[in-house]
Short mmCIF file of C-alpha atoms in Angstrom, two decimals:
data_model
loop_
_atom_site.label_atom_id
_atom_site.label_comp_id
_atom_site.label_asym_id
_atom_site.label_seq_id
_atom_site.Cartn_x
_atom_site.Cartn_y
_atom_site.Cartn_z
CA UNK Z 970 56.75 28.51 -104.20
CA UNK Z 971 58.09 29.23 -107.82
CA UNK Z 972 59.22 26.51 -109.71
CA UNK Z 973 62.80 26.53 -111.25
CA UNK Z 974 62.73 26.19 -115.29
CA UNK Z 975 65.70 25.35 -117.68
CA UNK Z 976 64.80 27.35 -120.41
CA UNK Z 977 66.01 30.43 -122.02
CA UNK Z 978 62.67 32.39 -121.22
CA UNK Z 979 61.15 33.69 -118.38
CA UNK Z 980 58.89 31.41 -116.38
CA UNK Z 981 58.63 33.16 -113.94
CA UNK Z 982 57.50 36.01 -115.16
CA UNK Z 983 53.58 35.93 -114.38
CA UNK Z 984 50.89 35.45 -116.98
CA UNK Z 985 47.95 38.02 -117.59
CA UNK Z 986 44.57 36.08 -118.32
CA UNK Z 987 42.37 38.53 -120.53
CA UNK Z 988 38.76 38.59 -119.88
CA UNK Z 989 35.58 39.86 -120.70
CA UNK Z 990 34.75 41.66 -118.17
CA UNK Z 991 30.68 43.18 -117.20
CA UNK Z 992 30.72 46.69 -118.62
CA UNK Z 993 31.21 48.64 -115.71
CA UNK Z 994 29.87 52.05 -114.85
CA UNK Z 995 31.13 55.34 -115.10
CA UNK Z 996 31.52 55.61 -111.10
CA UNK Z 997 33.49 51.96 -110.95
CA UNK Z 998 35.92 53.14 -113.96
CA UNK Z 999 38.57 55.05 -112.00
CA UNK Z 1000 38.62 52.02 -109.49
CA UNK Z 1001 39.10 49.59 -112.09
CA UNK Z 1002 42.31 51.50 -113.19
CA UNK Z 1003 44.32 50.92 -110.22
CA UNK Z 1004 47.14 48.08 -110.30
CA UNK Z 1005 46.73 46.64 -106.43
CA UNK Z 1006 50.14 45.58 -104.98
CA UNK Z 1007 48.79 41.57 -105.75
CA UNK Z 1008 48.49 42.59 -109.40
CA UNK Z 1009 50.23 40.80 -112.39
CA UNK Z 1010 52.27 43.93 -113.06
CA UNK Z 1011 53.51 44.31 -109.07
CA UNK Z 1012 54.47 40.85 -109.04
CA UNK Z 1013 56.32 41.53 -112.78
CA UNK Z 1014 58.30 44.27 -110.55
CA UNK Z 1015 59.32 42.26 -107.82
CA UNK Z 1016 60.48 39.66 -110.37
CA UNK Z 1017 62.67 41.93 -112.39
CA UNK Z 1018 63.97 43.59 -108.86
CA UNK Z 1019 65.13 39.58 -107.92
CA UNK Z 1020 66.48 38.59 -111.09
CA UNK Z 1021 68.76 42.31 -111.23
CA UNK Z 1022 69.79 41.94 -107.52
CA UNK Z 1023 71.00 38.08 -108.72
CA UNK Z 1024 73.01 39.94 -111.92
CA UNK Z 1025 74.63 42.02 -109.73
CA UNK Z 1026 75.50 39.54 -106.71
CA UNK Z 1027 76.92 37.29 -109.67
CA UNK Z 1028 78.78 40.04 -111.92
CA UNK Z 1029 80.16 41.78 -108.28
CA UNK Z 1030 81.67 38.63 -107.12
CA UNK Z 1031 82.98 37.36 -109.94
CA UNK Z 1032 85.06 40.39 -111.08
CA UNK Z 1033 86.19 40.67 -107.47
CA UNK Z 1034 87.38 36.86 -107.32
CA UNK Z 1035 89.04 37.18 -110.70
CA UNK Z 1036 90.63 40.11 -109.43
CA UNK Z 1037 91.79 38.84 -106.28
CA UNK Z 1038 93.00 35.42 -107.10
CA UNK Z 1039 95.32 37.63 -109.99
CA UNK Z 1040 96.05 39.57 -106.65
CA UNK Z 1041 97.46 36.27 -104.67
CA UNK Z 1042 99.77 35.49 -107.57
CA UNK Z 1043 100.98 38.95 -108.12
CA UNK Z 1044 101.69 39.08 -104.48
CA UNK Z 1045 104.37 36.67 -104.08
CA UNK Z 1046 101.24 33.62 -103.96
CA UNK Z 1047 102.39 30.17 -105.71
CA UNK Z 1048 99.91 27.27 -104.67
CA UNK Z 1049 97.53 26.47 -107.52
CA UNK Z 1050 95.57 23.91 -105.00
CA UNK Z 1051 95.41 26.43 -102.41
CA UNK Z 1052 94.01 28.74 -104.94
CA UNK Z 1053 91.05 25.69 -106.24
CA UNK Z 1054 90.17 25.10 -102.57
CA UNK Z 1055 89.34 28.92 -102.09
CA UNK Z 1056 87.49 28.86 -105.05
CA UNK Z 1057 84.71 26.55 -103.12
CA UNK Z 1058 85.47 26.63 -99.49
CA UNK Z 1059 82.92 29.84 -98.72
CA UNK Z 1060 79.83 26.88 -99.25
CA UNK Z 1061 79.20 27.20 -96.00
CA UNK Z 1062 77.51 30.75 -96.57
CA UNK Z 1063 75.02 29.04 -98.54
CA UNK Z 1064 73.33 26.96 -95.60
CA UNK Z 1065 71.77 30.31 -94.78
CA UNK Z 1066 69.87 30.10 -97.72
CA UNK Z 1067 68.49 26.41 -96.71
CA UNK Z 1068 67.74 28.24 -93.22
CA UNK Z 1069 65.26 30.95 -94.92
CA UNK Z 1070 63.96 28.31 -98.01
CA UNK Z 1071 63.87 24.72 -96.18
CA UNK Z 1072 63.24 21.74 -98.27
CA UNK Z 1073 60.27 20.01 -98.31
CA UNK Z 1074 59.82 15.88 -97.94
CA UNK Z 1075 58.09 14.64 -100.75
CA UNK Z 1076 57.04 11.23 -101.76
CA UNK Z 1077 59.13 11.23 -105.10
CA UNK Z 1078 62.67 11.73 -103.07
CA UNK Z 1079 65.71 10.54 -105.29
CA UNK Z 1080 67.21 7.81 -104.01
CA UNK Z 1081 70.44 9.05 -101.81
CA UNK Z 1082 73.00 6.72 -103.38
CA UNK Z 1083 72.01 7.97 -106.57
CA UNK Z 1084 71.88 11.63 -105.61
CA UNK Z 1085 75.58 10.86 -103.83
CA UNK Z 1086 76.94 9.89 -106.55
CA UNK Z 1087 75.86 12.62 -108.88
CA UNK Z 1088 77.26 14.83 -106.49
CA UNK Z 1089 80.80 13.23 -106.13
CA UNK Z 1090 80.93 13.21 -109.56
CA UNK Z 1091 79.89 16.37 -110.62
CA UNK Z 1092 82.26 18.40 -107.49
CA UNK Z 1093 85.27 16.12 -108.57
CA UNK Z 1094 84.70 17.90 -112.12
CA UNK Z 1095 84.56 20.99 -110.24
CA UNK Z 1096 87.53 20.37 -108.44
CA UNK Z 1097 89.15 19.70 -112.25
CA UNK Z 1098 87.81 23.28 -113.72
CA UNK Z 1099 89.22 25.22 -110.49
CA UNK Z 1100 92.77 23.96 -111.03
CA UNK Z 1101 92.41 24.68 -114.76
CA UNK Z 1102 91.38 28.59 -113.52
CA UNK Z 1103 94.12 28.53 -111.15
CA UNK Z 1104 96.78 27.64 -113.71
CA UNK Z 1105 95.45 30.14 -116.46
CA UNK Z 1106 95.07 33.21 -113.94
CA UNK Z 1107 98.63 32.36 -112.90
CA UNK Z 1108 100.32 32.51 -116.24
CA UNK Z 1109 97.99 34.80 -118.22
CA UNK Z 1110 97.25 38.91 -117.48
CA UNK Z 1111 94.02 39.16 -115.62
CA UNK Z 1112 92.33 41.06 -118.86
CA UNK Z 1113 93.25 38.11 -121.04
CA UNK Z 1114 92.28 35.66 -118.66
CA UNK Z 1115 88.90 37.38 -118.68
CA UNK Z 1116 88.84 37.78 -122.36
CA UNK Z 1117 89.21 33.72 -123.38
CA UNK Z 1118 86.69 32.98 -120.15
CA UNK Z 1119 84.02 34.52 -122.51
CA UNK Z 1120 84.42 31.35 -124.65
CA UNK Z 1121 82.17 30.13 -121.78
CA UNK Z 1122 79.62 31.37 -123.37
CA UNK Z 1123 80.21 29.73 -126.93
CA UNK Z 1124 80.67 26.41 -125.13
CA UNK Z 1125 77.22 26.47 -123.26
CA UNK Z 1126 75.34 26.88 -126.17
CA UNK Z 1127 76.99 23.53 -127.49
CA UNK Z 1128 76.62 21.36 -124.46
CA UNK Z 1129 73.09 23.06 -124.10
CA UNK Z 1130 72.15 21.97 -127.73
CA UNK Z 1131 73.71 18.66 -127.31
CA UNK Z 1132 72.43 17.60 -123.76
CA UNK Z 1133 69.62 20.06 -123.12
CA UNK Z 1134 68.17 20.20 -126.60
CA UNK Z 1135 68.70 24.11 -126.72
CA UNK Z 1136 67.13 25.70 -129.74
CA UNK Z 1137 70.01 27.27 -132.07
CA UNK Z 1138 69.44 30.48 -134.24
CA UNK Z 1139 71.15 32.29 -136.40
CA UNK Z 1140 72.00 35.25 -133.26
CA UNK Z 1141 73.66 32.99 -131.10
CA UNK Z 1142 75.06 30.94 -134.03
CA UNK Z 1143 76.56 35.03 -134.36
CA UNK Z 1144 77.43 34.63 -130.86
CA UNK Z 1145 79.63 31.32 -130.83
CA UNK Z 1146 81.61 32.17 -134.18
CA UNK Z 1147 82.42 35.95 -132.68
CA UNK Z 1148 83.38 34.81 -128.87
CA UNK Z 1149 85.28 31.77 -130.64
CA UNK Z 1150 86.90 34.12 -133.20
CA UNK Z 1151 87.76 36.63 -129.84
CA UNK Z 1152 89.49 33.72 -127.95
CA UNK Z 1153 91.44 32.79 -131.33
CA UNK Z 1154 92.77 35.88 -131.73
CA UNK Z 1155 94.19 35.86 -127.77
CA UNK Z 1156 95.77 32.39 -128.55
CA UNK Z 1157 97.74 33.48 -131.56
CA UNK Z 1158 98.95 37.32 -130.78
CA UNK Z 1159 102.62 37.02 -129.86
CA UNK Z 1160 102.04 40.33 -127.75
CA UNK Z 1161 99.68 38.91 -125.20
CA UNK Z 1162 102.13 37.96 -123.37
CA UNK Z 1163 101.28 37.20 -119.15
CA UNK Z 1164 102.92 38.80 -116.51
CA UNK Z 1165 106.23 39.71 -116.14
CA UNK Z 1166 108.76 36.52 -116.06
CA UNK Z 1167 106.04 34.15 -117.53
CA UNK Z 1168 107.99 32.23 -120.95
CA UNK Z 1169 105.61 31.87 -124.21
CA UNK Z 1170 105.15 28.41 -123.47
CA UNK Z 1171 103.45 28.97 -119.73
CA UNK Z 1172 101.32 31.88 -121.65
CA UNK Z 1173 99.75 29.35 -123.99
CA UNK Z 1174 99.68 26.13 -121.55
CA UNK Z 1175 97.92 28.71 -119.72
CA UNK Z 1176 95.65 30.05 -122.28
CA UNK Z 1177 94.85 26.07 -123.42
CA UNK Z 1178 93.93 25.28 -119.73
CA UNK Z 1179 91.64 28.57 -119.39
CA UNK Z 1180 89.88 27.50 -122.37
CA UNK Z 1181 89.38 23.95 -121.38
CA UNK Z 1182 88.46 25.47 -118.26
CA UNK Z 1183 85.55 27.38 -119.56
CA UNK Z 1184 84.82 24.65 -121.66
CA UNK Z 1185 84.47 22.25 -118.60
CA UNK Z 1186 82.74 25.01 -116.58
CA UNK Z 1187 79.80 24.59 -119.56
CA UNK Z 1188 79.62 21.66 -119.36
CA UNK Z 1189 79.05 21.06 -115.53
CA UNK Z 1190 76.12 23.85 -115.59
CA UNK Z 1191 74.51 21.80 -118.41
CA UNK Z 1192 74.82 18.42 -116.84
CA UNK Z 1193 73.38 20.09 -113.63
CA UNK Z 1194 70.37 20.64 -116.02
CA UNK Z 1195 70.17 18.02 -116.86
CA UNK Z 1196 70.53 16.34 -113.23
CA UNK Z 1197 67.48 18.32 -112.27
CA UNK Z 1198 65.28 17.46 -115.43
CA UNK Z 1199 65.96 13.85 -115.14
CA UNK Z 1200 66.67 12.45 -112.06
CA UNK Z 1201 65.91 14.97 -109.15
CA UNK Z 1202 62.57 16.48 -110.67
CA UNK Z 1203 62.37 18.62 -107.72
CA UNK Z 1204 62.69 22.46 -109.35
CA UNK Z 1205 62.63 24.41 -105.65
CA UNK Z 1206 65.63 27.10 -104.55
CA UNK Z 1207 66.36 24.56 -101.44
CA UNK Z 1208 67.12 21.57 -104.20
CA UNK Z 1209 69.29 24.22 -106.08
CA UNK Z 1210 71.01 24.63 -103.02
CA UNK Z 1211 72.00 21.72 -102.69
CA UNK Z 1212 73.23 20.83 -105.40
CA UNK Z 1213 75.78 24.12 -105.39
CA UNK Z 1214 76.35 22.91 -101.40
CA UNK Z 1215 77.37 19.74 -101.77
CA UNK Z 1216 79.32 19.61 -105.03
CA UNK Z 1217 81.28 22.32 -103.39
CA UNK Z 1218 81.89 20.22 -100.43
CA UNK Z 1219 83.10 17.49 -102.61
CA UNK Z 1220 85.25 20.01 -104.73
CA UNK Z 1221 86.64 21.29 -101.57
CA UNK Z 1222 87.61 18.73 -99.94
CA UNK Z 1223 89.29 17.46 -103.52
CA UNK Z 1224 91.32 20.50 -103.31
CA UNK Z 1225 92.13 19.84 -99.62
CA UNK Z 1226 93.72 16.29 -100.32
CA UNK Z 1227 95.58 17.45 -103.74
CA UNK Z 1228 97.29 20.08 -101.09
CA UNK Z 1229 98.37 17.74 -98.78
CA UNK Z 1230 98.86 15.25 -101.59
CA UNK Z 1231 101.52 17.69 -103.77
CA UNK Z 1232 103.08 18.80 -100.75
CA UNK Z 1233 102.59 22.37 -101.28
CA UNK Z 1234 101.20 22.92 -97.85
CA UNK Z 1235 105.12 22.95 -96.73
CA UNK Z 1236 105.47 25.89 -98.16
CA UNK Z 1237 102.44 27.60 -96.96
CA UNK Z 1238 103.71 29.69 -94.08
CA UNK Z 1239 106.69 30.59 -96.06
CA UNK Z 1240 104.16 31.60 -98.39
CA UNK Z 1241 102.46 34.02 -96.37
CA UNK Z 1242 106.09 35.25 -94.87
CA UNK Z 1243 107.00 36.42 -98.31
CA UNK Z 1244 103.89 37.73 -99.24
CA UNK Z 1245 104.87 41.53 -100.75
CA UNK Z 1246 101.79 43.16 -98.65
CA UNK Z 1247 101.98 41.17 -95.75
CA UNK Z 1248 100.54 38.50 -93.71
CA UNK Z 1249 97.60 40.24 -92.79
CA UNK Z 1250 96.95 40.77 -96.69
CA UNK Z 1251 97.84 37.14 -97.50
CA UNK Z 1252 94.84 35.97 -94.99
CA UNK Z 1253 92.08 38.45 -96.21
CA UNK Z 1254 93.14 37.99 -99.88
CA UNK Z 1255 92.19 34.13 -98.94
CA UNK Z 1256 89.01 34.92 -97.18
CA UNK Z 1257 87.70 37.70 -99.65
CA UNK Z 1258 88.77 35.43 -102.29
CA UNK Z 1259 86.45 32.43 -101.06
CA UNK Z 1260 83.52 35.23 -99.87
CA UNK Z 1261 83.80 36.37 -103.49
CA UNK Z 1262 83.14 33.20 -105.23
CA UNK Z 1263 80.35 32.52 -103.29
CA UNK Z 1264 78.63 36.07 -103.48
CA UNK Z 1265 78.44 34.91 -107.16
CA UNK Z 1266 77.11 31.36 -106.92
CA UNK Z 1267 74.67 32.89 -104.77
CA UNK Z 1268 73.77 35.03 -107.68
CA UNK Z 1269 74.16 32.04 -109.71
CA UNK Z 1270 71.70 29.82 -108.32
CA UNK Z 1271 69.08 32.86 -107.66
CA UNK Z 1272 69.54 33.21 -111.85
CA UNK Z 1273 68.81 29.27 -112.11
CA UNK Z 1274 66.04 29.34 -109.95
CA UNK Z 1275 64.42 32.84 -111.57
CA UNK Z 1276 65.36 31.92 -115.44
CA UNK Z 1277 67.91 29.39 -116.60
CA UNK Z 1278 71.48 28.05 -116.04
CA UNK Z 1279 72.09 29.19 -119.58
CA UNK Z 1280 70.93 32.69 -118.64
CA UNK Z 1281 73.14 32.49 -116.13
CA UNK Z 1282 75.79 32.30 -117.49
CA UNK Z 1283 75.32 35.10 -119.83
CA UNK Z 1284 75.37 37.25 -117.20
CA UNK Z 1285 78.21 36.03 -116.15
CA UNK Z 1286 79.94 37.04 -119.16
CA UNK Z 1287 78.68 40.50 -118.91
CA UNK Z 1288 81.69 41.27 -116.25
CA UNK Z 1289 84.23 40.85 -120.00
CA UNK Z 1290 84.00 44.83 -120.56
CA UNK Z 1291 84.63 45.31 -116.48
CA UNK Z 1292 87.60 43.07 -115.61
CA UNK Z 1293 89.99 44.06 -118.22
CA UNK Z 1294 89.25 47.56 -117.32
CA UNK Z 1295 90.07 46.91 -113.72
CA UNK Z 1296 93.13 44.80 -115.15
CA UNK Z 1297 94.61 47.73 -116.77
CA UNK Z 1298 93.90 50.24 -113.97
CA UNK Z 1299 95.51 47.54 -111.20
CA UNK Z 1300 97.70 45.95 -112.29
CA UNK Z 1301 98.36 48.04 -115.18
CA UNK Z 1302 98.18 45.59 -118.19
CA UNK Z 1303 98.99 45.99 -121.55
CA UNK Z 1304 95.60 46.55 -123.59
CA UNK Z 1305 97.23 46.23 -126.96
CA UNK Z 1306 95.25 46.49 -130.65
CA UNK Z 1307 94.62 42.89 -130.36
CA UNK Z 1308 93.20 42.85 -127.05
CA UNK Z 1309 90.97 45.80 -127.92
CA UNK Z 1310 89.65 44.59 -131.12
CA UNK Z 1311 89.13 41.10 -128.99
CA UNK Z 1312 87.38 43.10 -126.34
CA UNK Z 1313 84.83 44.72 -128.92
CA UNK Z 1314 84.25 41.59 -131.06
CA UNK Z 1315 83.53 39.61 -127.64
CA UNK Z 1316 81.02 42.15 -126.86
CA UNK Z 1317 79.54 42.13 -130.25
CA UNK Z 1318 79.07 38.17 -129.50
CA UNK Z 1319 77.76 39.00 -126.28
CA UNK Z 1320 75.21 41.49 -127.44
CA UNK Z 1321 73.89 38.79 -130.29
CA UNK Z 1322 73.10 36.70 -127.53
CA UNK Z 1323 71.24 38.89 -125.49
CA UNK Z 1324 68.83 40.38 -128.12
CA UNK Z 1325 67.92 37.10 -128.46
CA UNK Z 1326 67.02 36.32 -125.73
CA UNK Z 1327 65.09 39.59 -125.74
CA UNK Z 1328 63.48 38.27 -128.53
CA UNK Z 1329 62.69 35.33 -126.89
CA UNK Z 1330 61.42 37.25 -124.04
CA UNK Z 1331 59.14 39.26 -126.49
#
């Protein structure tokens, strides 16, 4: 099986080893010319085919989550820990990938208090970044929201450098100072204002807690690096698995008690009686919602397993140009001169990053 690698090339991509070979013979020539379907250039194929299949599971159901959870609210929805909990309660899709890639017993098994305890932590930090989310998509415009979640990308190149010893260059140096300029000019344009009845101060609590939120998102994807260089050391798609399985069990059930614990499940079925499109809409919103999410962290961990988290997470900011679009065309925000310019330097950012790491690549 492949092994997973943290770094921003491509392991898996396979190697060609030149040799010498006997001169061959005018008769064997055409022969020799034909790639077999075990060749290093087939198996170069199938890996691109994987790694765009993961891109587009991850982009897909990310824009749709974003898209639906600004859906909820715009609906008539109010419960911020009813949103988090949807944002991890699909994990159960995931076991069918641990039914097609089993893991394997090995000698070197981490210890399971230790590997508990990683994975309370690290879902109870989830649980943290979800509410964060749910608070910014509530009180910002779903093309801002998407706009200052590019900052993800600024703030995973820090943690990486500081935790995963990430090499920094002078492109994605360019990178963080455009996607951090992008989210600065958000913060202080007093037309990017949220919805409709949401006061300046809810726009920039919920701007602050967006940022913090893709700040903290960072963060947990390089501490899960680091989790698997350090302590696990077992770099297979089932171990990746479970580590998205089971910190989403913890984050769920997180969410479950700060429901029950704020006392907004009282208002739940009033909830869904109110709800502007119905109750039938209020219950698939919920369940596409939680589908969504995990039709990206499926594309997420295929992206870990094929390349890197940090990778991954670049392609996650490659939905910024698609969401706002989507924003404007649903639920008919305001794309004003700020937001556009914004839009284009965050893309700028985003495109310094990436011809990197085609250089890299290269």
């Amino acid at each position: 099986m492949t092994l997973l690698k943290f770094s921003t090339s491509y392991p898996n991509t396979p190697s060609v080893n030149i040799q010498t070979p006997p001169k061959a013979s005018k008769s064997e020539a055409p022969a020799a010319q034909e790639a077999p379907a075990g060749s290093p250039e087939a198996k170069n194929w199938k890996w691109w085919f994987v790694v765009a299949a993961d891109a587009f599971f991850l982009i897909v159901g990310q824009t749709s989550a974003t898209l639906l959870g600004r859906y909820y609210y715009s609906q008539g929805g109010n419960s911020k820990w009813l949103s988090a909990f949807v944002q991890t309660a699909g994990f159960p899709i995931l076991f069918f990938g641990l039914f097609f890639f089993p893991s394997k017993s090995s000698s070197g098994e981490t210890p399971i208090g230790k590997i508990t305890m990683i994975y309370v932590v690290l879902g109870l930090i989830m649980t943290a970044d979800d509410m964060m989310y749910s608070h910014g998509l509530m009180y910002l415009s779903v093309s801002t929201f998407s706009l200052i979640c590019a900052s993800q990308l600024a703030f995973n190149v820090i943690f990486s450098y500081v935790l995963n010893s990430q090499k920094l260059t002078g492109l994605i140096m360019n990178s963080v100072v455009l996607l951090t300029l992008s989210a600065l000019l958000l913060g202080v344009n007093h037309e990017s204002y949220g919805p409709a009845g949401v006061s300046r101060g809810k726009y920039l609590l919920g701007f602050l807690l967006t940022l913090g939120a893709s700040g903290t998102y960072s963060l947990i994807l390089s501490l899960m690096q680091l989790t698997f260089e350090n302590v696990i050391k077992k770099q297979t798609f089932s171990a990746v698995l479970n580590m998205q399985i089971y910190t989403a069990l913890v984050a769920t059930f997180a969410a479950l008690v700060g429901l029950f614990a704020s006392g907004e499940w009282k208002d739940l079925k009033g909830e869904m009686d109110r709800f502007q499109s119905g109750q039938f809409s209020y219950l698939m919103t919920l369940v596409w919602t939680a589908v969504s999410w995990q039709v990206a962290s499926i594309g997420m961990v295929g992206l870990i397993f094929e390349v890197s988290s940090l990778f991954s997470n670049v392609i996650g900011t490659f939905a910024l140009p698609i969401v706002p679009l989507f924003g404007v065309m649903v639920f008919h925000d305001k794309m004003n001169g700020v937001k556009i310019i914004a839009m284009l330097i965050s893309i700028w950012g985003f495109a310094s990053y990436v011809y990197q790491q085609y250089l890299d690549v290269k």
